[in-house]
mmCIF file of C-alpha atoms in Angstrom:
data_model
loop_
_atom_site.group_PDB
_atom_site.id
_atom_site.type_symbol
_atom_site.label_atom_id
_atom_site.label_comp_id
_atom_site.label_asym_id
_atom_site.label_seq_id
_atom_site.Cartn_x
_atom_site.Cartn_y
_atom_site.Cartn_z
ATOM 1 C CA LYS A 1 79.229 107.675 109.031
ATOM 2 C CA ASP A 2 80.673 110.953 108.397
ATOM 3 C CA ARG A 3 83.897 110.974 109.899
ATOM 4 C CA LEU A 4 87.238 111.140 108.326
ATOM 5 C CA ARG A 5 89.155 107.925 107.781
ATOM 6 C CA LEU A 6 93.072 106.866 107.039
ATOM 7 C CA ASN A 7 92.766 102.813 106.538
ATOM 8 C CA VAL A 8 96.595 102.499 106.718
ATOM 9 C CA CYS A 9 96.107 98.381 107.675
ATOM 10 C CA LYS A 10 94.471 98.783 104.109
ATOM 11 C CA ALA A 11 97.132 100.078 102.452
ATOM 12 C CA VAL A 12 99.793 98.211 104.119
ATOM 13 C CA ALA A 13 98.024 94.775 103.397
ATOM 14 C CA ASP A 14 97.267 96.036 99.906
ATOM 15 C CA THR A 15 100.780 97.055 98.986
ATOM 16 C CA ALA A 16 102.333 93.340 100.697
ATOM 17 C CA THR A 17 99.787 91.598 98.001
ATOM 18 C CA ALA A 18 101.162 93.202 95.432
ATOM 19 C CA HIS A 19 104.976 92.633 96.391
ATOM 20 C CA ILE A 20 104.540 89.224 97.424
ATOM 21 C CA ALA A 21 101.526 87.399 96.109
ATOM 22 C CA SER A 22 102.396 88.597 92.362
ATOM 23 C CA ASN A 23 104.885 86.052 92.613
ATOM 24 C CA ARG A 24 103.578 82.642 91.039
ATOM 25 C CA PRO A 25 106.222 79.744 92.845
ATOM 26 C CA ARG A 26 106.095 76.810 90.176
ATOM 27 C CA VAL A 27 106.286 73.424 91.810
ATOM 28 C CA VAL A 28 109.002 71.095 90.512
ATOM 29 C CA TYR A 29 109.194 67.425 90.585
ATOM 30 C CA LEU A 30 112.505 65.492 90.287
ATOM 31 C CA THR A 31 113.352 62.025 90.942
ATOM 32 C CA LYS A 32 116.271 60.917 92.869
ATOM 33 C CA GLY A 33 118.104 58.115 91.558
ATOM 34 C CA GLY A 34 115.406 57.093 88.591
ATOM 35 C CA ASN A 35 115.936 55.718 85.477
ATOM 36 C CA GLY A 36 114.872 58.047 82.300
ATOM 37 C CA SER A 37 111.616 56.627 82.284
ATOM 38 C CA GLN A 38 110.841 58.101 86.144
ATOM 39 C CA ARG A 39 112.916 61.653 84.959
ATOM 40 C CA THR A 40 110.331 61.883 81.863
ATOM 41 C CA ARG A 41 107.285 61.230 84.199
ATOM 42 C CA SER A 42 108.764 63.544 86.779
ATOM 43 C CA LYS A 43 108.731 66.529 84.182
ATOM 44 C CA ASN A 44 105.444 65.403 82.856
ATOM 45 C CA LEU A 45 104.074 65.614 86.411
ATOM 46 C CA THR A 46 105.549 69.290 86.878
ATOM 47 C CA LYS A 47 103.741 70.388 83.461
ATOM 48 C CA PHE A 48 100.651 68.496 85.218
ATOM 49 C CA ILE A 49 100.673 70.361 88.429
ATOM 50 C CA ALA A 50 100.900 73.441 86.163
ATOM 51 C CA GLY A 51 97.961 72.426 84.111
ATOM 52 C CA VAL A 52 96.091 71.920 87.370
ATOM 53 C CA PHE A 53 96.783 75.511 88.630
ATOM 54 C CA GLN A 54 95.680 76.873 85.434
ATOM 55 C CA ASN A 55 92.340 74.971 85.507
ATOM 56 C CA VAL A 56 91.557 76.039 88.972
ATOM 57 C CA ARG A 57 92.439 79.390 88.829
ATOM 58 C CA GLN A 58 94.949 78.941 91.774
ATOM 59 C CA TYR A 59 97.188 81.552 91.188
ATOM 60 C CA THR A 60 94.780 84.317 90.134
ATOM 61 C CA HIS A 61 91.893 83.548 92.170
ATOM 62 C CA VAL A 62 92.407 81.074 95.260
ATOM 63 C CA SER A 63 95.759 81.708 95.889
ATOM 64 C CA GLN A 64 95.602 85.913 95.969
ATOM 65 C CA LYS A 65 92.368 85.491 98.271
ATOM 66 C CA THR A 66 94.032 83.214 100.514
ATOM 67 C CA PHE A 67 97.092 85.680 100.924
ATOM 68 C CA ILE A 68 94.933 88.836 101.873
ATOM 69 C CA ASP A 69 92.758 86.367 104.412
ATOM 70 C CA GLY A 70 96.518 85.527 105.766
ATOM 71 C CA SER A 71 97.700 88.904 105.842
ATOM 72 C CA ILE A 72 94.479 90.232 107.104
ATOM 73 C CA PHE A 73 93.216 87.478 110.069
ATOM 74 C CA GLY A 74 97.030 86.134 110.527
ATOM 75 C CA THR A 75 96.017 82.768 108.592
ATOM 76 C CA GLY A 76 94.234 81.785 105.158
ATOM 77 C CA PHE A 77 93.244 78.186 104.201
ATOM 78 C CA ASN A 78 93.036 76.664 100.716
ATOM 79 C CA LYS A 79 91.287 73.618 100.542
ATOM 80 C CA VAL A 80 91.869 71.050 97.951
ATOM 81 C CA GLY A 81 88.977 68.141 96.651
ATOM 82 C CA GLU A 82 87.463 66.696 93.878
ATOM 83 C CA ARG A 83 83.919 66.794 92.461
ATOM 84 C CA ASN A 84 82.530 64.520 89.858
ATOM 85 C CA GLY A 85 85.880 63.329 89.076
ATOM 86 C CA ARG A 86 87.867 66.736 88.737
ATOM 87 C CA LEU A 87 89.998 68.131 91.149
ATOM 88 C CA ARG A 88 89.250 71.582 92.983
ATOM 89 C CA SER A 89 90.753 74.458 94.915
ATOM 90 C CA GLU A 90 88.695 76.749 96.824
ATOM 91 C CA ARG A 91 89.033 79.365 99.623
ATOM 92 C CA VAL A 92 88.055 78.326 103.113
ATOM 93 C CA LEU A 93 86.821 81.388 105.460
ATOM 94 C CA SER A 94 89.267 81.144 108.202
ATOM 95 C CA SER A 95 85.790 81.377 110.543
ATOM 96 C CA GLU A 96 84.873 78.043 109.172
ATOM 97 C CA ILE A 97 87.753 76.506 110.524
ATOM 98 C CA GLN A 98 88.152 74.798 114.186
ATOM 99 C CA VAL A 99 90.781 73.312 116.082
ATOM 100 C CA ASP A 100 91.422 72.373 119.474
ATOM 101 C CA ASP A 101 93.734 74.718 121.046
ATOM 102 C CA ARG A 102 95.699 72.734 123.600
ATOM 103 C CA GLU A 103 95.966 70.034 121.128
ATOM 104 C CA ALA A 104 97.796 72.616 118.516
ATOM 105 C CA LEU A 105 99.689 74.295 121.095
ATOM 106 C CA TYR A 106 102.407 73.504 119.104
ATOM 107 C CA GLY A 107 100.902 74.504 115.545
ATOM 108 C CA GLU A 108 100.184 71.133 114.295
ATOM 109 C CA PRO A 109 96.815 69.842 115.425
ATOM 110 C CA MET A 110 95.603 66.002 114.565
ATOM 111 C CA GLN A 111 92.084 67.286 114.140
ATOM 112 C CA LEU A 112 90.399 69.882 111.993
ATOM 113 C CA TRP A 113 86.706 71.028 111.786
ATOM 114 C CA GLN A 114 85.154 72.821 109.148
ATOM 115 C CA HIS A 115 81.873 74.328 109.636
ATOM 116 C CA LYS A 116 79.931 76.212 106.794
ATOM 117 C CA GLU A 117 76.272 76.653 106.204
ATOM 118 C CA VAL A 118 74.806 76.199 102.844
ATOM 119 C CA GLU A 119 71.823 76.220 100.715
ATOM 120 C CA ARG A 120 69.693 73.196 101.075
ATOM 121 C CA HIS A 121 68.478 73.019 97.735
ATOM 122 C CA HIS A 122 72.055 73.133 96.307
ATOM 123 C CA PHE A 123 73.363 70.301 98.711
ATOM 124 C CA LYS A 124 70.525 67.894 98.297
ATOM 125 C CA ARG A 125 71.124 68.191 94.528
ATOM 126 C CA LEU A 126 74.984 67.192 95.258
ATOM 127 C CA HIS A 127 73.979 64.416 97.572
ATOM 128 C CA PRO A 128 70.745 63.086 95.884
ATOM 129 C CA LYS A 129 70.131 59.935 97.760
ATOM 130 C CA TRP A 130 70.432 61.865 100.926
ATOM 131 C CA ALA A 131 67.652 63.926 99.735
ATOM 132 C CA ALA A 132 64.806 62.675 102.633
ATOM 133 C CA GLU A 133 67.693 63.203 105.582
ATOM 134 C CA LEU A 134 68.460 66.544 104.136
ATOM 135 C CA ASP A 135 65.202 67.774 104.601
ATOM 136 C CA LYS A 136 65.467 67.496 108.194
ATOM 137 C CA ALA A 137 68.801 69.113 108.854
ATOM 138 C CA SER A 138 69.119 72.116 110.514
ATOM 139 C CA LEU A 139 71.589 74.682 111.340
ATOM 140 C CA VAL A 140 73.589 74.142 114.252
ATOM 141 C CA ASP A 141 72.756 77.426 116.164
ATOM 142 C CA SER A 142 70.345 79.877 114.085
ATOM 143 C CA ARG A 143 71.446 82.730 116.606
ATOM 144 C CA GLN A 144 75.266 82.872 115.394
ATOM 145 C CA SER A 145 73.985 82.254 111.808
ATOM 146 C CA SER A 146 75.822 84.332 108.774
ATOM 147 C CA SER A 147 73.743 82.894 105.979
ATOM 148 C CA SER A 148 70.871 85.173 106.834
ATOM 149 C CA SER A 149 70.739 85.824 102.675
ATOM 150 C CA LEU A 150 70.101 81.809 102.070
ATOM 151 C CA SER A 151 66.684 81.084 101.842
ATOM 152 C CA ASP A 152 67.117 77.461 103.570
ATOM 153 C CA PRO A 153 70.645 77.461 105.517
ATOM 154 C CA ILE A 154 71.573 74.245 106.777
ATOM 155 C CA SER A 155 74.802 73.148 108.926
ATOM 156 C CA VAL A 156 77.576 70.961 107.239
ATOM 157 C CA LEU A 157 80.264 69.775 109.384
ATOM 158 C CA GLN A 158 83.527 68.221 107.897
ATOM 159 C CA VAL A 159 85.872 66.356 110.400
ATOM 160 C CA THR A 160 89.592 65.422 109.308
ATOM 161 C CA ILE A 161 91.323 63.150 111.841
ATOM 162 C CA LEU A 162 95.033 62.564 111.101
ATOM 163 C CA PRO A 163 96.340 58.809 111.598
ATOM 164 C CA SER A 164 98.388 58.646 114.202
ATOM 165 C CA GLU A 165 101.188 56.971 113.064
ATOM 166 C CA PRO A 166 102.248 56.250 109.339
ATOM 167 C CA ASP A 167 100.773 53.036 109.012
ATOM 168 C CA ALA A 168 97.824 53.066 111.248
ATOM 169 C CA ASP A 169 94.144 53.090 110.314
ATOM 170 C CA ASP A 170 92.801 55.106 112.709
ATOM 171 C CA GLY A 171 92.968 58.158 110.252
ATOM 172 C CA ARG A 172 89.156 59.258 109.371
ATOM 173 C CA GLN A 173 87.396 62.148 107.219
ATOM 174 C CA VAL A 174 83.716 62.713 108.139
ATOM 175 C CA LEU A 175 80.977 64.520 106.388
ATOM 176 C CA VAL A 176 77.419 65.156 108.939
ATOM 177 C CA THR A 177 74.877 67.677 109.283
ATOM 178 C CA THR A 178 72.695 67.552 112.404
ATOM 179 C CA SER A 179 70.313 64.846 110.455
ATOM 180 C CA CYS A 180 72.677 62.618 108.939
ATOM 181 C CA VAL A 181 76.116 61.224 107.920
ATOM 182 C CA LEU A 182 76.919 61.876 104.701
ATOM 183 C CA GLU A 183 80.565 60.076 104.382
ATOM 184 C CA ASP A 184 82.382 58.170 106.987
ATOM 185 C CA ASP A 185 85.923 57.411 105.046
ATOM 186 C CA GLU A 186 89.219 55.906 106.359
ATOM 187 C CA TRP A 187 91.842 59.032 105.723
ATOM 188 C CA GLU A 188 95.640 57.731 105.048
ATOM 189 C CA SER A 189 97.274 60.883 104.303
ATOM 190 C CA PRO A 190 99.615 62.491 106.803
ATOM 191 C CA ARG A 191 97.987 66.308 105.793
ATOM 192 C CA PHE A 192 94.848 67.624 105.782
ATOM 193 C CA SER A 193 93.288 68.780 102.631
ATOM 194 C CA ILE A 194 92.669 72.226 103.533
ATOM 195 C CA VAL A 195 96.104 73.566 103.595
ATOM 196 C CA PRO A 196 97.019 76.677 105.972
ATOM 197 C CA TRP A 197 99.051 80.050 105.041
ATOM 198 C CA ARG A 198 100.050 82.466 107.562
ATOM 199 C CA TRP A 199 101.354 85.646 107.433
ATOM 200 C CA CYS A 200 103.660 85.224 110.371
ATOM 201 C CA ASP A 201 104.026 81.733 112.508
ATOM 202 C CA PRO A 202 102.706 82.659 115.929
ATOM 203 C CA PRO A 203 105.091 81.087 118.999
ATOM 204 C CA LEU A 204 102.858 79.042 120.145
ATOM 205 C CA GLY A 205 99.487 77.829 118.705
ATOM 206 C CA PHE A 206 97.970 77.333 115.447
ATOM 207 C CA TRP A 207 96.421 80.605 114.366
ATOM 208 C CA GLY A 208 99.047 82.637 112.610
ATOM 209 C CA ILE A 209 99.820 86.964 113.139
ATOM 210 C CA GLY A 210 98.378 88.715 110.370
ATOM 211 C CA ILE A 211 99.060 92.682 109.679
ATOM 212 C CA ILE A 212 96.172 94.096 111.277
ATOM 213 C CA GLU A 213 96.990 92.605 114.651
ATOM 214 C CA GLU A 214 100.347 94.487 114.283
ATOM 215 C CA LEU A 215 99.111 97.478 113.413
ATOM 216 C CA SER A 216 95.735 97.921 115.246
ATOM 217 C CA SER A 217 97.201 100.163 118.160
ATOM 218 C CA ILE A 218 98.347 102.403 115.124
ATOM 219 C CA GLN A 219 95.210 102.138 113.504
ATOM 220 C CA ALA A 220 93.260 102.848 116.695
ATOM 221 C CA GLU A 221 95.422 106.102 117.792
ATOM 222 C CA ILE A 222 95.359 107.130 113.786
ATOM 223 C CA ASN A 223 91.579 107.071 114.143
ATOM 224 C CA MET A 224 91.153 109.195 117.659
ATOM 225 C CA LEU A 225 93.467 112.027 116.220
ATOM 226 C CA LEU A 226 91.170 112.219 113.019
ATOM 227 C CA ILE A 227 88.378 112.490 115.280
ATOM 228 C CA ARG A 228 90.162 115.439 117.318
ATOM 229 C CA ALA A 229 91.093 116.882 113.587
ATOM 230 C CA GLN A 230 87.862 116.901 112.393
ATOM 231 C CA GLU A 231 86.225 118.448 115.066
ATOM 232 C CA SER A 232 88.994 121.328 115.536
ATOM 233 C CA LEU A 233 87.896 121.894 111.783
ATOM 234 C CA GLN A 234 84.141 121.868 112.641
ATOM 235 C CA TYR A 235 84.666 124.337 115.049
ATOM 236 C CA SER A 236 87.050 126.880 113.347
ATOM 237 C CA GLY A 237 86.270 130.024 111.390
ATOM 238 C CA LEU A 238 86.296 133.589 111.350
ATOM 239 C CA GLN A 239 84.356 135.394 114.335
ATOM 240 C CA VAL A 240 83.980 138.944 114.983
ATOM 241 C CA TRP A 241 84.997 140.406 118.107
ATOM 242 C CA MET A 242 84.122 144.136 119.475
ATOM 243 C CA GLN A 243 83.821 145.422 123.081
ATOM 244 C CA LYS A 244 80.714 144.943 125.378
ATOM 245 C CA SER A 245 79.922 148.471 125.252
ATOM 246 C CA GLU A 246 79.949 149.004 122.392
ATOM 247 C CA LYS A 247 76.409 149.061 120.101
ATOM 248 C CA THR A 248 76.718 148.417 116.323
ATOM 249 C CA GLN A 249 74.126 147.309 113.570
ATOM 250 C CA LYS A 250 74.036 143.676 112.161
ATOM 251 C CA ILE A 251 77.160 143.233 110.108
ATOM 252 C CA THR A 252 76.812 141.664 106.613
ATOM 253 C CA ASN A 253 79.379 140.429 103.815
ATOM 254 C CA LYS A 254 77.386 141.966 100.897
ATOM 255 C CA PRO A 255 79.714 143.478 98.484
ATOM 256 C CA GLY A 256 79.545 147.572 98.685
ATOM 257 C CA GLY A 257 77.378 147.320 101.938
ATOM 258 C CA ILE A 258 77.886 150.150 104.327
ATOM 259 C CA ASN A 259 78.388 148.765 108.220
ATOM 260 C CA TYR A 260 78.606 151.963 111.300
ATOM 261 C CA TYR A 261 80.425 151.564 114.069
ATOM 262 C CA ALA A 262 80.621 154.018 117.078
ATOM 263 C CA ASN A 263 83.864 154.178 118.900
ATOM 264 C CA SER A 264 85.950 151.204 117.526
ATOM 265 C CA PRO A 265 85.510 149.335 114.795
ATOM 266 C CA PRO A 266 84.519 145.332 115.120
ATOM 267 C CA THR A 267 87.982 142.897 114.685
ATOM 268 C CA SER A 268 87.614 139.630 113.018
ATOM 269 C CA LEU A 269 90.191 136.793 114.227
ATOM 270 C CA PRO A 270 90.642 133.165 113.343
ATOM 271 C CA VAL A 271 89.397 130.883 115.807
ATOM 272 C CA GLY A 272 90.229 126.982 115.727
ATOM 273 C CA GLY A 273 92.057 125.206 112.819
ATOM 274 C CA ILE A 274 93.859 121.676 113.258
ATOM 275 C CA PRO A 275 96.705 121.468 115.880
ATOM 276 C CA PRO A 276 99.865 121.031 113.936
ATOM 277 C CA MET A 277 101.132 118.395 116.438
ATOM 278 C CA ILE A 278 97.930 116.228 115.527
ATOM 279 C CA VAL A 279 99.095 116.498 111.963
ATOM 280 C CA GLU A 280 102.419 115.613 112.569
ATOM 281 C CA GLN A 281 101.647 113.112 114.860
ATOM 282 C CA ILE A 282 99.162 111.376 111.895
ATOM 283 C CA GLU A 283 101.741 111.209 109.424
ATOM 284 C CA ASN A 284 104.851 109.704 112.178
ATOM 285 C CA LEU A 285 102.408 107.000 112.816
ATOM 286 C CA TYR A 286 101.052 106.401 109.165
ATOM 287 C CA ARG A 287 105.010 106.148 108.180
ATOM 288 C CA LYS A 288 105.710 104.112 111.371
ATOM 289 C CA ALA A 289 103.196 101.480 110.251
ATOM 290 C CA PHE A 290 104.979 100.928 106.892
ATOM 291 C CA GLU A 291 108.407 100.519 108.760
ATOM 292 C CA LEU A 292 107.145 98.218 111.367
ATOM 293 C CA THR A 293 106.052 96.067 108.959
ATOM 294 C CA GLY A 294 108.615 96.645 106.328
ATOM 295 C CA ILE A 295 107.213 97.585 103.459
ATOM 296 C CA SER A 296 108.195 100.598 101.444
ATOM 297 C CA GLN A 297 105.448 103.641 102.103
ATOM 298 C CA LEU A 298 106.858 104.636 97.965
ATOM 299 C CA ALA A 299 105.578 101.263 96.920
ATOM 300 C CA ALA A 300 102.021 102.194 98.264
ATOM 301 C CA MET A 301 102.071 105.444 96.277
ATOM 302 C CA SER A 302 103.344 103.489 92.834
ATOM 303 C CA GLN A 303 106.762 105.471 93.396
ATOM 304 C CA LYS A 304 110.464 104.918 93.438
ATOM 305 C CA PRO A 305 113.165 106.542 95.162
ATOM 306 C CA ALA A 306 114.474 109.441 93.858
ATOM 307 C CA GLY A 307 117.881 108.755 91.583
ATOM 308 C CA LEU A 308 116.869 105.098 90.852
ATOM 309 C CA ASN A 309 116.842 105.179 86.812
ATOM 310 C CA SER A 310 118.532 101.838 85.641
ATOM 311 C CA GLY A 311 116.983 98.637 85.601
ATOM 312 C CA ALA A 312 120.033 97.133 87.470
ATOM 313 C CA ALA A 313 119.388 99.661 90.228
ATOM 314 C CA ILE A 314 115.741 98.896 90.415
ATOM 315 C CA ARG A 315 115.943 95.576 90.428
ATOM 316 C CA GLU A 316 118.866 95.757 93.402
ATOM 317 C CA PHE A 317 116.036 97.840 95.338
ATOM 318 C CA ASN A 318 113.849 95.408 95.256
ATOM 319 C CA ASP A 319 116.000 92.342 95.784
ATOM 320 C CA THR A 320 116.908 94.418 99.190
ATOM 321 C CA GLN A 321 113.249 94.852 100.171
ATOM 322 C CA SER A 322 112.768 90.985 99.421
ATOM 323 C CA GLN A 323 115.215 90.369 102.331
ATOM 324 C CA ARG A 324 112.774 91.718 104.507
ATOM 325 C CA PHE A 325 110.145 89.261 103.692
ATOM 326 C CA LEU A 326 112.083 86.293 103.186
ATOM 327 C CA HIS A 327 110.361 84.229 105.737
ATOM 328 C CA VAL A 328 107.226 85.411 104.175
ATOM 329 C CA GLY A 329 107.843 84.502 100.880
ATOM 330 C CA GLN A 330 109.539 80.861 102.093
ATOM 331 C CA ARG A 331 106.175 80.445 103.341
ATOM 332 C CA TRP A 332 104.229 81.634 100.372
ATOM 333 C CA GLU A 333 106.303 78.726 98.205
ATOM 334 C CA GLN A 334 105.897 76.335 100.795
ATOM 335 C CA PHE A 335 102.328 76.632 100.529
ATOM 336 C CA HIS A 336 102.131 75.759 97.138
ATOM 337 C CA VAL A 337 104.381 72.953 97.257
ATOM 338 C CA ASP A 338 101.707 71.848 100.032
ATOM 339 C CA VAL A 339 98.659 72.505 97.725
ATOM 340 C CA ALA A 340 100.314 70.654 94.571
ATOM 341 C CA GLU A 341 100.978 67.781 97.203
ATOM 342 C CA GLU A 342 97.509 67.525 98.014
ATOM 343 C CA MET A 343 96.231 67.859 94.511
ATOM 344 C CA ILE A 344 98.468 64.755 93.580
ATOM 345 C CA GLN A 345 96.973 63.037 96.258
ATOM 346 C CA ARG A 346 93.283 63.424 95.630
ATOM 347 C CA ALA A 347 94.559 62.587 91.985
ATOM 348 C CA ARG A 348 95.498 59.272 93.203
ATOM 349 C CA GLU A 349 92.532 58.367 94.916
ATOM 350 C CA ILE A 350 90.327 59.125 91.551
ATOM 351 C CA GLU A 351 92.473 56.939 89.910
ATOM 352 C CA GLU A 352 91.964 54.285 92.684
ATOM 353 C CA ARG A 353 88.342 54.541 92.869
ATOM 354 C CA GLY A 354 88.538 54.045 88.911
ATOM 355 C CA GLY A 355 87.325 57.424 88.090
ATOM 356 C CA SER A 356 87.455 59.234 84.623
ATOM 357 C CA ASP A 357 90.749 59.568 82.764
ATOM 358 C CA LEU A 358 92.036 62.955 85.052
ATOM 359 C CA LYS A 359 93.682 65.290 81.827
ATOM 360 C CA VAL A 360 94.659 68.810 81.470
ATOM 361 C CA LEU A 361 95.886 70.928 78.695
ATOM 362 C CA VAL A 362 99.386 72.746 79.338
ATOM 363 C CA GLY A 363 100.722 75.467 77.084
ATOM 364 C CA ASN A 364 103.933 76.777 76.827
ATOM 365 C CA SER A 365 104.823 80.139 73.741
ATOM 366 C CA ARG A 366 104.691 77.714 70.960
ATOM 367 C CA GLU A 367 101.779 74.741 71.370
ATOM 368 C CA VAL A 368 99.570 73.084 74.170
ATOM 369 C CA GLU A 369 100.088 69.700 75.244
ATOM 370 C CA GLU A 370 97.498 67.325 76.675
ATOM 371 C CA ILE A 371 98.388 65.166 79.897
ATOM 372 C CA SER A 372 96.911 62.361 81.474
ATOM 373 C CA PHE A 373 97.942 61.641 85.199
ATOM 374 C CA LYS A 374 97.822 57.639 84.823
ATOM 375 C CA ASP A 375 100.627 58.683 82.528
ATOM 376 C CA VAL A 376 102.459 60.551 84.987
ATOM 377 C CA ALA A 377 101.534 58.417 88.125
ATOM 378 C CA MET A 378 103.458 55.595 89.559
ATOM 379 C CA PRO A 379 103.002 53.359 92.568
ATOM 380 C CA ARG A 380 103.983 54.693 95.753
ATOM 381 C CA ASP A 381 107.053 54.458 97.196
ATOM 382 C CA SER A 382 108.854 53.036 94.047
ATOM 383 C CA TYR A 383 110.196 56.649 93.352
ATOM 384 C CA VAL A 384 111.463 59.811 95.467
ATOM 385 C CA TYR A 385 110.250 63.065 94.330
ATOM 386 C CA ARG A 386 111.350 66.343 95.389
ATOM 387 C CA ALA A 387 109.286 69.312 94.786
ATOM 388 C CA TYR A 388 111.376 73.022 94.672
ATOM 389 C CA PRO A 389 109.358 76.094 94.154
ATOM 390 C CA SER A 390 110.767 78.121 91.619
ATOM 391 C CA SER A 391 109.501 81.427 90.140
ATOM 392 C CA LEU A 392 107.510 81.903 86.861
ATOM 393 C CA LEU A 393 109.680 85.027 86.133
ATOM 394 C CA PRO A 394 111.711 83.444 83.521
ATOM 395 C CA ASP A 395 108.083 82.233 81.732
ATOM 396 C CA THR A 396 107.427 85.982 81.021
ATOM 397 C CA PRO A 397 108.773 87.806 77.943
ATOM 398 C CA ALA A 398 110.181 90.240 80.674
ATOM 399 C CA GLY A 399 111.944 87.243 82.609
ATOM 400 C CA GLN A 400 113.199 85.702 78.947
ATOM 401 C CA LEU A 401 115.005 88.901 77.694
ATOM 402 C CA ASN A 402 116.767 89.295 81.602
ATOM 403 C CA ALA A 403 117.593 85.493 81.684
#
């Protein structure tokens, strides 16, 4: 508990989050060859998605946590769903997701499983008609339960199977417990409702490569060197040396005290201390961790390089840094495009079931506007939408001044 720690992995992950996740991609929809009415609908659909993102706290709550999961574990997950006719977006722990590794060899599995432990009483309130059956439900494996704090946990499993072809009817989504099947519906979408975000795409397989995996060996070496440094300090101090044949009284450090010696006075010598090579290697490994991930160590310390005083120079320096994370930034933008597409799909399903009118409030610097999904939705295959991720910087005062 008391040993020294220098968590370079957390420093790199936090800096990457501040550098990349602060960008809030905005999904813009444009029609291809559409008439004036369709172009108006596409503009309003862009506003509708922006309003939904604001309502579910997509940028400030869900996306940031998903980004941190991706940087730590390699893959983060964002689930888009609906409850009581309202759209929802939530972070999903990577430990809850399971895929077949052989099927997902090329990174695109046809099945995705989510295993979650929930509190029985709360889940019965969500599914009251299954209350009697849910009383019989249990955990899949109580030995591996991570919900010991729950009063009465049960296992809930949601399985999604994508259709084999665009027009095939073999796609399914099933929600089950150990005692009953709560839902068994046809799944027509070519995508999962759980959207993955990866810090680095793997050469093979489904699971991404995170910052921790890249820096684990450096962190282990730093930990070992810190243990040696702390041990060296514990054994260091001043020691009194004297000849073996000498006889002397007890030496004290009392001010004004008088000590006697016979032939030669005792000698005080410093012993121990941290070897300079250990300190140098710790600093070298700490710096190397930032170099490997391409993150500026100055950014981690909230400092700018010496000589960068003008706004133009600082912007140019940030653009140079952004080139290192070009692919990470593109995946971050595409992640929000995929989330927006799933939100539109869930909104269509609510409308097709005859659910309540889905409305959101969208505000700008001058007014607040209410947009209904039925006013922006159009029949499938009657239009073509293109989604473009664009930065929200022009919406900020500083961005508008520099535009």
